[in-house]
Structures are given as C-alpha cells and as structure tokens.
Short mmCIF file of C-alpha atoms in Angstrom, two decimals:
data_model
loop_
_atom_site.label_atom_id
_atom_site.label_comp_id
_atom_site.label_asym_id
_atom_site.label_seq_id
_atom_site.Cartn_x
_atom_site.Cartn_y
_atom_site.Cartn_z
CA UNK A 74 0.00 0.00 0.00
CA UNK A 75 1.19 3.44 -0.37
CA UNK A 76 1.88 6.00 2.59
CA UNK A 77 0.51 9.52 2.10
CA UNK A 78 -0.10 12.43 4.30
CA UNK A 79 -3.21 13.74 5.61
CA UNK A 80 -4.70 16.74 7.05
CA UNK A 81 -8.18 16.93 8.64
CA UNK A 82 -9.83 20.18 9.59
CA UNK A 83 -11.55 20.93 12.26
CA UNK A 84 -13.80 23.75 14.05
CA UNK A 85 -11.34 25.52 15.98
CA UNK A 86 -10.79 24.43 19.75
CA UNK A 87 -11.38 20.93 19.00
CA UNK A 88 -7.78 20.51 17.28
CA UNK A 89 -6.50 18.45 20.15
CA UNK A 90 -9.53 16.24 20.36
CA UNK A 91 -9.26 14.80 16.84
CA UNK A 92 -5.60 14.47 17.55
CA UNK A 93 -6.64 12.24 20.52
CA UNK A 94 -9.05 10.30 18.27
CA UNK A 95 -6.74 9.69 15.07
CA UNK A 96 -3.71 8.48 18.30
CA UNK A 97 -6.48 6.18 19.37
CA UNK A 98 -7.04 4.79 15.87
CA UNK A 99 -3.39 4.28 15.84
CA UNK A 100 -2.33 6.38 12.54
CA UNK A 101 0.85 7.49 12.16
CA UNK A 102 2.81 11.08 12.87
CA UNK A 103 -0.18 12.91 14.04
CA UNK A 104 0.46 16.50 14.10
CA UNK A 105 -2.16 19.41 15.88
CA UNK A 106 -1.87 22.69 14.49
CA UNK A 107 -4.36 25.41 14.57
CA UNK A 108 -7.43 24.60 12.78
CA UNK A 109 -6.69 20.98 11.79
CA UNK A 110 -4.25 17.79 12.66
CA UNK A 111 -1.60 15.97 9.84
CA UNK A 112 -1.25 12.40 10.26
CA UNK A 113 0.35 9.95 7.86
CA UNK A 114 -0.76 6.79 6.40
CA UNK A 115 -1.76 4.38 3.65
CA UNK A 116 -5.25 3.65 2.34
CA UNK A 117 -6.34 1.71 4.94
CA UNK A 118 -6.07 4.66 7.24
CA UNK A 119 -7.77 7.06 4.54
CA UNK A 120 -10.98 5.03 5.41
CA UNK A 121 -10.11 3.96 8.95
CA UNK A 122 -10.22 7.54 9.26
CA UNK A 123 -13.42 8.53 7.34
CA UNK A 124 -15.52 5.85 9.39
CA UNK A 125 -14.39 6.58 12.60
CA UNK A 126 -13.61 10.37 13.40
CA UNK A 127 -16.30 12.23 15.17
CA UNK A 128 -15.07 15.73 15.35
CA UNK A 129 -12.88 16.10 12.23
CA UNK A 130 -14.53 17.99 9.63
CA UNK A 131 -13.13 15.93 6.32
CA UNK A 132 -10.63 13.70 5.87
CA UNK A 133 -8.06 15.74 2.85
CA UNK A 134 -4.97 14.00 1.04
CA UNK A 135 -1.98 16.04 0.90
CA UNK A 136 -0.52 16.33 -3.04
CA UNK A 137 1.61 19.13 -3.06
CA UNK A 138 2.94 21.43 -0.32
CA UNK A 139 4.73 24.69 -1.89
CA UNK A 140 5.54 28.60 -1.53
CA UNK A 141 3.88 30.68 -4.32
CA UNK A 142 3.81 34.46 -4.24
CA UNK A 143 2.70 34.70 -7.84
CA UNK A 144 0.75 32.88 -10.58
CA UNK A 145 3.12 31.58 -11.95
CA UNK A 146 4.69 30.45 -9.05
CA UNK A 147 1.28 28.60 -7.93
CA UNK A 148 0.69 27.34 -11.92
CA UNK A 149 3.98 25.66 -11.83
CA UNK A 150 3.64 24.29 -8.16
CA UNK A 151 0.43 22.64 -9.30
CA UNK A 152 1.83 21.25 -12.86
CA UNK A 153 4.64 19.61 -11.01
CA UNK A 154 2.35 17.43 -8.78
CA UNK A 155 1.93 14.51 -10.34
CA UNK A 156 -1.85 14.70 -10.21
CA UNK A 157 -2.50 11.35 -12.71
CA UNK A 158 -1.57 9.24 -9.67
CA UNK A 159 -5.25 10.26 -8.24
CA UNK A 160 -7.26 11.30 -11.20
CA UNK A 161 -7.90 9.23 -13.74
CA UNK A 162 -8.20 10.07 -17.72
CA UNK A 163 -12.03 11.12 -17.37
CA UNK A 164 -11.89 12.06 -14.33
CA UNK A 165 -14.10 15.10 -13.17
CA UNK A 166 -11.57 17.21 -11.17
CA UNK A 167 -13.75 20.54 -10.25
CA UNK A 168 -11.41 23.12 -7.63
CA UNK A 169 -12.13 25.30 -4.91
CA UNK A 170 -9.93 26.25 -1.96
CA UNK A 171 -9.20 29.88 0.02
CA UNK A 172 -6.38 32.22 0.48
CA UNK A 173 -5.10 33.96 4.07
CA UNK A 174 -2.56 36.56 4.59
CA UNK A 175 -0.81 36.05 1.19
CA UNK A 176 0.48 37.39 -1.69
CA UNK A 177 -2.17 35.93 -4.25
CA UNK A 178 -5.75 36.82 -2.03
CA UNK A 179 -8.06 36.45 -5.17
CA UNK A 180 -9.50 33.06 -4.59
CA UNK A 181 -11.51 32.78 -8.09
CA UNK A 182 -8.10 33.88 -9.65
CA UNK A 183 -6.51 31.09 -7.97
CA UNK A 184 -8.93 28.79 -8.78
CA UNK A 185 -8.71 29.17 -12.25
CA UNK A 186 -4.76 28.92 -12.83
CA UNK A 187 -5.03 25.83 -10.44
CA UNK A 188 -7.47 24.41 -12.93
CA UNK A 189 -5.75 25.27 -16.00
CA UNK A 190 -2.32 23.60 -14.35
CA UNK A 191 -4.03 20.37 -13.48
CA UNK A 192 -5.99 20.29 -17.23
CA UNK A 193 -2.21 20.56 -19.01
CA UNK A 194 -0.76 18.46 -16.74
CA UNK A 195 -3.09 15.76 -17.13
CA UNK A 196 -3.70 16.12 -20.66
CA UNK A 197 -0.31 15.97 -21.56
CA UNK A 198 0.16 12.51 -19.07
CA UNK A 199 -2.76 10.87 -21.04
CA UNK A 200 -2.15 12.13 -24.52
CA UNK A 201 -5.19 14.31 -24.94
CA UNK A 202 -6.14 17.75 -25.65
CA UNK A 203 -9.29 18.00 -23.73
CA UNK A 204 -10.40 16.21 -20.72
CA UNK A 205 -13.76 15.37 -20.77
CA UNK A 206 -14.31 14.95 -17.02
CA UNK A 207 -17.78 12.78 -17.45
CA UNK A 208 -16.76 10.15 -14.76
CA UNK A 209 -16.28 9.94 -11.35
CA UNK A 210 -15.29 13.30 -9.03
CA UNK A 211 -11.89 13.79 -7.93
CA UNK A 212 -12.21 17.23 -5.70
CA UNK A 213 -9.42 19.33 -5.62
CA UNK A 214 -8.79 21.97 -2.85
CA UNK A 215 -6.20 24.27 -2.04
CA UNK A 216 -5.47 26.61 0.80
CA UNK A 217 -2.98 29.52 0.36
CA UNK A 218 -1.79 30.84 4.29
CA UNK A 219 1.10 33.13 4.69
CA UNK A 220 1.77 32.42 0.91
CA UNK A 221 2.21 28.94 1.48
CA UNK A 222 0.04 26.51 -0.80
CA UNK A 223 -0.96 22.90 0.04
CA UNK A 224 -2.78 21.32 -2.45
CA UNK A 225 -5.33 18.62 -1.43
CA UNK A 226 -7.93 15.88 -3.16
CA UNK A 227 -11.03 15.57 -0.70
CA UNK A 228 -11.66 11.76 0.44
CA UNK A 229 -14.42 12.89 2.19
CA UNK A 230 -17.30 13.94 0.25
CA UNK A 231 -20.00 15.13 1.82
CA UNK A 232 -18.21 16.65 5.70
CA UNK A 233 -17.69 14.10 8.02
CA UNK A 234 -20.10 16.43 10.64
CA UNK A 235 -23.16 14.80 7.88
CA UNK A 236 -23.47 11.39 9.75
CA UNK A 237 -26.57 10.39 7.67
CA UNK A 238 -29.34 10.33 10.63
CA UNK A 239 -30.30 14.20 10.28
CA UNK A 240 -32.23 15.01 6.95
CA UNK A 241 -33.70 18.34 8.36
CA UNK A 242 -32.78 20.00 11.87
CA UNK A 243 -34.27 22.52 14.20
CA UNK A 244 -33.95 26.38 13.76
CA UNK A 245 -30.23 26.00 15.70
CA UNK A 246 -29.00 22.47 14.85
CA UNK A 247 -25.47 21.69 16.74
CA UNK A 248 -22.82 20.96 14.28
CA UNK A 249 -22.40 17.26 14.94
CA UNK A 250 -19.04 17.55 15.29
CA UNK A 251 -18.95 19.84 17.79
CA UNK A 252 -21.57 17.83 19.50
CA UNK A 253 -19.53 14.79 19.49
CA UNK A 254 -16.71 17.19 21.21
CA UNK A 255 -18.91 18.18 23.77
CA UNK A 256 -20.04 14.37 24.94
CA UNK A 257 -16.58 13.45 24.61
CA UNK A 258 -14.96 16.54 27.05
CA UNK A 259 -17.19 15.24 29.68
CA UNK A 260 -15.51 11.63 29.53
CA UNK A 261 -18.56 9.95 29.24
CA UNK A 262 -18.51 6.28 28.71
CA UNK A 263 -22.17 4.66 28.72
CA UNK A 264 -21.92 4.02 32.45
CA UNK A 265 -23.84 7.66 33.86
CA UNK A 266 -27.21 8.63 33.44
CA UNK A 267 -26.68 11.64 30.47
CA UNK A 268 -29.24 14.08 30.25
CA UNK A 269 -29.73 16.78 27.64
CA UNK A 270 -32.78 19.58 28.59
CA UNK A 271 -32.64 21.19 25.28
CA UNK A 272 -32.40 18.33 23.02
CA UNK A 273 -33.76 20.27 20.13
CA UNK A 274 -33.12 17.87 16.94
CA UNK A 275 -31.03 15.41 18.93
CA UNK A 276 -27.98 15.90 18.58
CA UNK A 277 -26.00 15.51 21.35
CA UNK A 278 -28.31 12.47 22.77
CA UNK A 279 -27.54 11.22 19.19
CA UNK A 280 -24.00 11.02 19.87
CA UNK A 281 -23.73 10.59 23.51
CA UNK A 282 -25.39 7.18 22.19
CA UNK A 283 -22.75 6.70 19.12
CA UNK A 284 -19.66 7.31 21.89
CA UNK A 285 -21.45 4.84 24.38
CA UNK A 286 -22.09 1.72 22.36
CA UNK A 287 -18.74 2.95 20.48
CA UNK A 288 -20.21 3.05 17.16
CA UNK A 289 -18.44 4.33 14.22
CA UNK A 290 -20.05 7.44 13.32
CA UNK A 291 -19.32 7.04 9.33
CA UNK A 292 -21.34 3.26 9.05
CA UNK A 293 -24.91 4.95 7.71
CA UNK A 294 -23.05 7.01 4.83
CA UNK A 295 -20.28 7.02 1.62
CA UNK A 296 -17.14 8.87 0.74
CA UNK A 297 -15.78 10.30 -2.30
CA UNK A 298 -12.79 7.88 -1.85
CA UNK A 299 -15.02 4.61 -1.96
CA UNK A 300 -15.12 6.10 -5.72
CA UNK A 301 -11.59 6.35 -6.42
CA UNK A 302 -9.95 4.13 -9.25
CA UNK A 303 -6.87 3.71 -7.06
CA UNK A 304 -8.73 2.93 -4.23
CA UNK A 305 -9.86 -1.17 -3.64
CA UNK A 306 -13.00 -1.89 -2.70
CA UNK A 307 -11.72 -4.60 0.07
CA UNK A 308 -10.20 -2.07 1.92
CA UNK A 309 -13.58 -0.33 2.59
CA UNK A 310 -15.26 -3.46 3.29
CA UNK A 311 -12.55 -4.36 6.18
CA UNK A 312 -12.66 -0.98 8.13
CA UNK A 313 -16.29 -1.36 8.05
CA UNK A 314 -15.94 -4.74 9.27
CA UNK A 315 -13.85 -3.74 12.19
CA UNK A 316 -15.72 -0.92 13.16
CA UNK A 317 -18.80 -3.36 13.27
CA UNK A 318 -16.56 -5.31 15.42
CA UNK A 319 -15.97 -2.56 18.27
CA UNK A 320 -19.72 -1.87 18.64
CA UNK A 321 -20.72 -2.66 21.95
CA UNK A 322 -23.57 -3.79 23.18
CA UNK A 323 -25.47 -2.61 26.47
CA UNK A 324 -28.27 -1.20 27.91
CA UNK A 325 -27.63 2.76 28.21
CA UNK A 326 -29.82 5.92 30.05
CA UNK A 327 -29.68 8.99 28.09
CA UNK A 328 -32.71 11.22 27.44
CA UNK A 329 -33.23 13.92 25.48
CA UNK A 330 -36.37 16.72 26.64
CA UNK A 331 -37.88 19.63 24.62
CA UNK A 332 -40.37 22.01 25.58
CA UNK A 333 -41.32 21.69 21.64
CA UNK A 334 -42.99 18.75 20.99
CA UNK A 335 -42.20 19.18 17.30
CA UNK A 336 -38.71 19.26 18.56
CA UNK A 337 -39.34 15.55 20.15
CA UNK A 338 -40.73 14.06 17.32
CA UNK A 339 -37.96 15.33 14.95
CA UNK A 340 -35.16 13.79 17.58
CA UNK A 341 -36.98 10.47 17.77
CA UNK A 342 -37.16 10.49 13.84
CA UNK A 343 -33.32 10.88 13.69
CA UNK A 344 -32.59 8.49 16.07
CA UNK A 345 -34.63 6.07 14.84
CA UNK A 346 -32.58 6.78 11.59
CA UNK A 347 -28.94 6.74 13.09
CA UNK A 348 -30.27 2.96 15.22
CA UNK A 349 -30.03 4.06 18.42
CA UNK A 350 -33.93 5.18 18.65
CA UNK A 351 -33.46 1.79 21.44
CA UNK A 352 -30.93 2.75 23.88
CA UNK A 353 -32.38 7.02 23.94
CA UNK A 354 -35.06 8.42 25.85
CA UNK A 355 -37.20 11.40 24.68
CA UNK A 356 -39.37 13.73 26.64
CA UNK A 357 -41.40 16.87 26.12
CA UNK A 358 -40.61 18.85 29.15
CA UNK A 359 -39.54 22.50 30.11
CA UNK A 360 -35.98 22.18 31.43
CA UNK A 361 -36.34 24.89 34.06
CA UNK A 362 -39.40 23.03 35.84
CA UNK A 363 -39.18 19.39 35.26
CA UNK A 364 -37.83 17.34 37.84
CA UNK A 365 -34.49 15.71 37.53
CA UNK A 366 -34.40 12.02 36.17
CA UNK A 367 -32.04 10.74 38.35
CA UNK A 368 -30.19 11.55 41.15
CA UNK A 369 -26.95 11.89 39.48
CA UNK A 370 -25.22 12.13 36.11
CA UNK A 371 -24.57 14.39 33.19
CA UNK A 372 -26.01 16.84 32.21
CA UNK A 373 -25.05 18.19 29.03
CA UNK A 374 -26.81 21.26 26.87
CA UNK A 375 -26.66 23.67 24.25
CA UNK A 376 -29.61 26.20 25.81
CA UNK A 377 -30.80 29.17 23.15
CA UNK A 378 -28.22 32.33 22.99
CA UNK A 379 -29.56 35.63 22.40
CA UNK A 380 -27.92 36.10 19.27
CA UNK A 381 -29.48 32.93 17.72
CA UNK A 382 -33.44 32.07 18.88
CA UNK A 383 -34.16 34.71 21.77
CA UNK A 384 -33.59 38.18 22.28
CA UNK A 385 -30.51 38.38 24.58
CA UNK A 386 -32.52 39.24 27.35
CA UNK A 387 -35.20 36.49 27.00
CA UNK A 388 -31.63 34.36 27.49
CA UNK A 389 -30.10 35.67 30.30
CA UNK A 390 -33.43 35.32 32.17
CA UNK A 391 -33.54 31.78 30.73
CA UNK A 392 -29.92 31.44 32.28
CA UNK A 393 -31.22 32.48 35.90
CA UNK A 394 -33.84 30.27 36.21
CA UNK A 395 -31.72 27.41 35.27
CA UNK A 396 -29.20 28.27 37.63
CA UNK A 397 -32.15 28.08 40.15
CA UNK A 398 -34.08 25.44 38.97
CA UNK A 399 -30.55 23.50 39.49
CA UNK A 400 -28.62 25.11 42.12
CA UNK A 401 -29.05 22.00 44.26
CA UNK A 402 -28.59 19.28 41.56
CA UNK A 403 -25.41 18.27 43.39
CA UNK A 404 -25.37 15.01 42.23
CA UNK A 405 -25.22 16.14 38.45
CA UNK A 406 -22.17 17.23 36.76
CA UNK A 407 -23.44 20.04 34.36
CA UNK A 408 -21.86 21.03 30.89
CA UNK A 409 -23.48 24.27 29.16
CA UNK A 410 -22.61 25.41 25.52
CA UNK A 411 -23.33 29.51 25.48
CA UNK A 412 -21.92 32.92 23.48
CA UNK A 413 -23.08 34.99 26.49
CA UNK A 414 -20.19 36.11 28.36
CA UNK A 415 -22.17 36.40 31.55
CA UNK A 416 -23.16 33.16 31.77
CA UNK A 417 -21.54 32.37 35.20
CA UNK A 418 -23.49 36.01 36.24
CA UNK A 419 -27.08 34.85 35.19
CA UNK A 420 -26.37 31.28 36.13
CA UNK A 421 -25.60 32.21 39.96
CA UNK A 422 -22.56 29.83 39.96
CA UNK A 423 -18.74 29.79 38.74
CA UNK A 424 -18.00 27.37 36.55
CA UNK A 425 -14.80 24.31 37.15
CA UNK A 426 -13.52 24.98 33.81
CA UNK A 427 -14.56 26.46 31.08
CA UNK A 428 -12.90 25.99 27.45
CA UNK A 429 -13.06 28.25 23.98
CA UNK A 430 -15.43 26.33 21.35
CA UNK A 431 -17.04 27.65 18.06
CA UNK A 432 -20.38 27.41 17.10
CA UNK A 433 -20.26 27.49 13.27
CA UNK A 434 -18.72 31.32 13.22
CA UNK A 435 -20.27 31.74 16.91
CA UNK A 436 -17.62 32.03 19.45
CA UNK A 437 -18.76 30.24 22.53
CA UNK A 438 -17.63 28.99 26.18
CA UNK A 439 -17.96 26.02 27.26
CA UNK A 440 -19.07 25.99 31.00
CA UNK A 441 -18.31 22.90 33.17
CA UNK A 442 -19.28 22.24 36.62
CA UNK A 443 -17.94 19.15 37.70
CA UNK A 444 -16.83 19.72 41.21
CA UNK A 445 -20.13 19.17 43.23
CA UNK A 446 -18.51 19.10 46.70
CA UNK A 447 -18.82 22.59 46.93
CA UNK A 448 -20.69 25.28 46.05
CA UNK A 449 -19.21 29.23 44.57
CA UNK A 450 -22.13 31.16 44.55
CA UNK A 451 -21.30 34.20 43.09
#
C-alpha cells in the first residue's frame, strides 16, 4: 500500500480532540496545528479515518505542499504534482480552496490557474487535448496561508459532521461535530445517566449514544474515496468490518427533553434513523421546571443564545432560572454550551472549567461544573 499524508480540519478548539481520536485509531505522525491535525498513512487509514472520526470535519490527502507568491509560481507548483496518480483520464476534477494573509488573495483567480495547471498536466500525461471529465469526481482543494500553498484531493465527500441520521434539523441544529466534542470533554462512557434539557433535533443524545455503544459514526453514509480508481473496494469493506466489530452492546440511560414537541418528534425520527432510537429516551418537558431524572449524572446542553433564537434578554433570564431550577442538583455534573459572556453572572454559579469552542462562526464557552462538593455562589 502506499503512505501519504493527511490533514483533517476541524472547528477551531477541537484541534486536540481529533488528535486524541486519530492516536487512538493508531495512525501514524499525528500532528495538531491550529485549525486541523496531519497524520500519515496508507489507504487503509484514509478510510479507517473517514468511518471513525467524530469531530474532524473531512478527511483531505496532501498532493503538493509549496511557496507561491505569484501565478506563476502557484501554476507551476500545481503542474509539477503529479496529479495522474489520483485522477484518472475522465476524471471530473472541479477546484475550490481559500487564500489567508498572502500574496495571491483572489480566490476565483486562484482557482482558475489551479485548474488550468491540473488540465495541461493531465492532458499531456494521457495524450489528450481535452479532458472530458464525465466520470467519477476527484475534488481538488487548495489553501494559500502566509503564501504557502498545500494542495489537497477531498476523500471525504460530503463533511464528516453529515453522519446520515439528520435530513432536516431545528432552527439551531449543533454541528455534529462539535456535539460529538462536547459528549466526549465530559468523559462519558455509557456508564452515567446523560441528560440533555434542550435536546432540540437530537444531537448531542444522538452522539452521547454513538460514543457509548462505540459506534463508528461514518457506518450509515459514503465517501468520495469509496469512488476512487486507485482505491480497492476490500479495503472499505474491512474498516467497516472492524468498526462493526468494536460496537458494543449494552443497555444505556440517556434522554433527550424539549419544551417543543415538534422538537421531540424530529429527535426520535433521527434516532430512529442513526439505530439508536433503542438505547435514547425522549421527553417533552420545560428544562427549568421538570424534575431531575435521576439523582446523578450528566447533564449536558446547548440552551438558546440571544444572538441565535431569543432576544438576549429572553436568554439571560432563561440562564437564571436554570441556575435556580438546578442550584441543588449536586449530584449532576453540568456542561453548558453559550456565546453569552455572563453566563456564570445569570447562572448564579462559577464554573470548574470552562474551554473556547465555536459554534459554526459563533464564538462560545464552554461551562463545566464538575466539582459538586462545593458550592461558589457568586
């Protein structure tokens, strides 16, 4: 098999998580930086990696890494990759990519002397003077930072965040991904009660279940890679096997409550579609009145910010009356998703810990309160 080199984005602040996740999978030279982790490896890994990560964003092949300050600089960088290693003769090889704090800033610019290097180059490798591109697609991306270019060919597809369970979401869906980081941060393991009071679509219940029975979170879709000429078939078929292999089986408590009902029905829908409608519990309730399920666990949410569903205002009141509703919840370790920087004020209680996350392009903290033999009121 061949070795190549990776790079998966990610939303920022969840950099060292995937890190952790591809070291667990046991690939090769894994590298955090900001905004995504490198790792090294051969095909096996490409969909190893593709099935199994739950809070990288895509899973990108590394073709060319280069300084270009001009076009023709970037033209020649591209024509000297030897791009008929990945694309075949019809091929469909469409580009896209961004620039940062460089010399060549125009990204439809760049896109179109990347396409015109990879058309000669190819053309002149198979003989031809136009490509037709009518078969299968080989995405090409490139990112130009500081005027350095990497050049990459998507494996992913569709982004890795799309696990296949959620057709349509609520007005604020939760990136999956970040969801994933979220149930993961509060090193839960199947064995606590996990509760989430603002379930909304499902989300995190979703893949609090997915981390519980271990369940690779790629099974219910396909990649661009399982397309690939260069890619066999067998190798797809055994990482899908193995991952099959991990699941495990048990009886979990996780619930999921709404005060929307439509909500409820929409998160039972999905996780009757991602198979784990069996081991989740949903609810209509209001989260600020209903009665706690159990005496202890986790309790894990991503409540409405002001900038987002409700006026700020109608939030920070929201905020209070949590904080009240749960101020003597002591048996619960609580883990709260929110933009507003006065969380801890409205709340009535300083968190443990708190950590930078991003909502899409929402900066956020995340608050955790895990230390329950005490009490900070503020």
């Amino acid at each position: 098999m061949q070795k190549f080199e990776f790079a998966v984005p990610t939303l920022f602040g969840l950099e060292g998580i995937a890190g952790d996740e591809l070291r667990r999978l046991d690939m090769e030279n894994v590298r955090v930086e900001n905004g995504r982790v490198l790792f090294s490896g051969n095909e096996s890994a490409l969909a190893r990696a593709n099935l199994n990560l739950r809070t990288g964003e895509r899973v990108l092949l590394v073709l060319a890494d280069f300084r270009a300050t001009t076009f023709e600089e970037l033209f020649q960088g591209v024509y000297q990759t030897n791009l008929e290693d990945y694309i075949p003769k019809n091929g469909s090889f469409p580009v896209k990519g961004h620039c940062l704090s460089s010399q060549l800033m125009s990204v439809p610019d760049c896109q179109a002397i990347v396409k015109k290097a990879a058309s000669k180059r190819l053309g002149e490798k198979y003989g031809i003077s136009w490509l037709d591109e009518d078969g299968e697609k080989y995405q090409l991306q490139f990112s130009i930072m500081h005027d350095r270019v990497q050049l990459y060919l998507d494996t992913s597809g569709t982004g890795l965040h799309k696990r296949g369970y959620r057709a349509v979401g609520n007005d604020a869906p939760l990136r999956e991904t970040l969801a994933a980081a979220m149930v993961m941060l509060t090193r839960y393991r199947g064995r606590e009660f996990l509760w989430d009071p603002f379930c909304g679509s499902g989300t995190i219940p979703i893949e609090a279940a997915f981390i519980a029975k271990n369940r690779a979170p790629g099974l219910n879709r396909r990649f661009a890679a399982e397309k690939f000429a260069w890619m066999p078939e067998s190798v797809w078929q055994e990482a899908r096997s193995e991952a099959f292999d991990k699941e495990f089986k048990g009886n979990y408590r996780i619930l999921g409550s709404d005060n929307d009902p439509k909500c409820i029905s929409l998160a039972m829908a999905n996780a009757k579609k991602a198979n784990v409608g069996g081991v989740i519990e949903f609810r209509d309730g209001d989260a600020t009145k209903m009665s706690l399920p159990s005496d202890s666990g986790i309790l894990i949410c991503n409540p409405p910010y002001g900038q987002r569903m409700l006026e700020q205002r109608s939030a920070q009141r929201l905020y209070a009356d949590m904080g009240r509703h749960w101020k003597f919840a002591d048996g619960w370790k609580k883990y709260i998703i929110t933009s507003e920087p006065e969380f801890e004020h409205y709340f009535g209680k300083r968190s443990d810990k708190k950590r930078k996350l991003y909502n899409g392009m929402i900066k956020c903290d995340y608050y955790m309160y895990t230390d329950n033999s005490r009490r900070k009121e503020k």
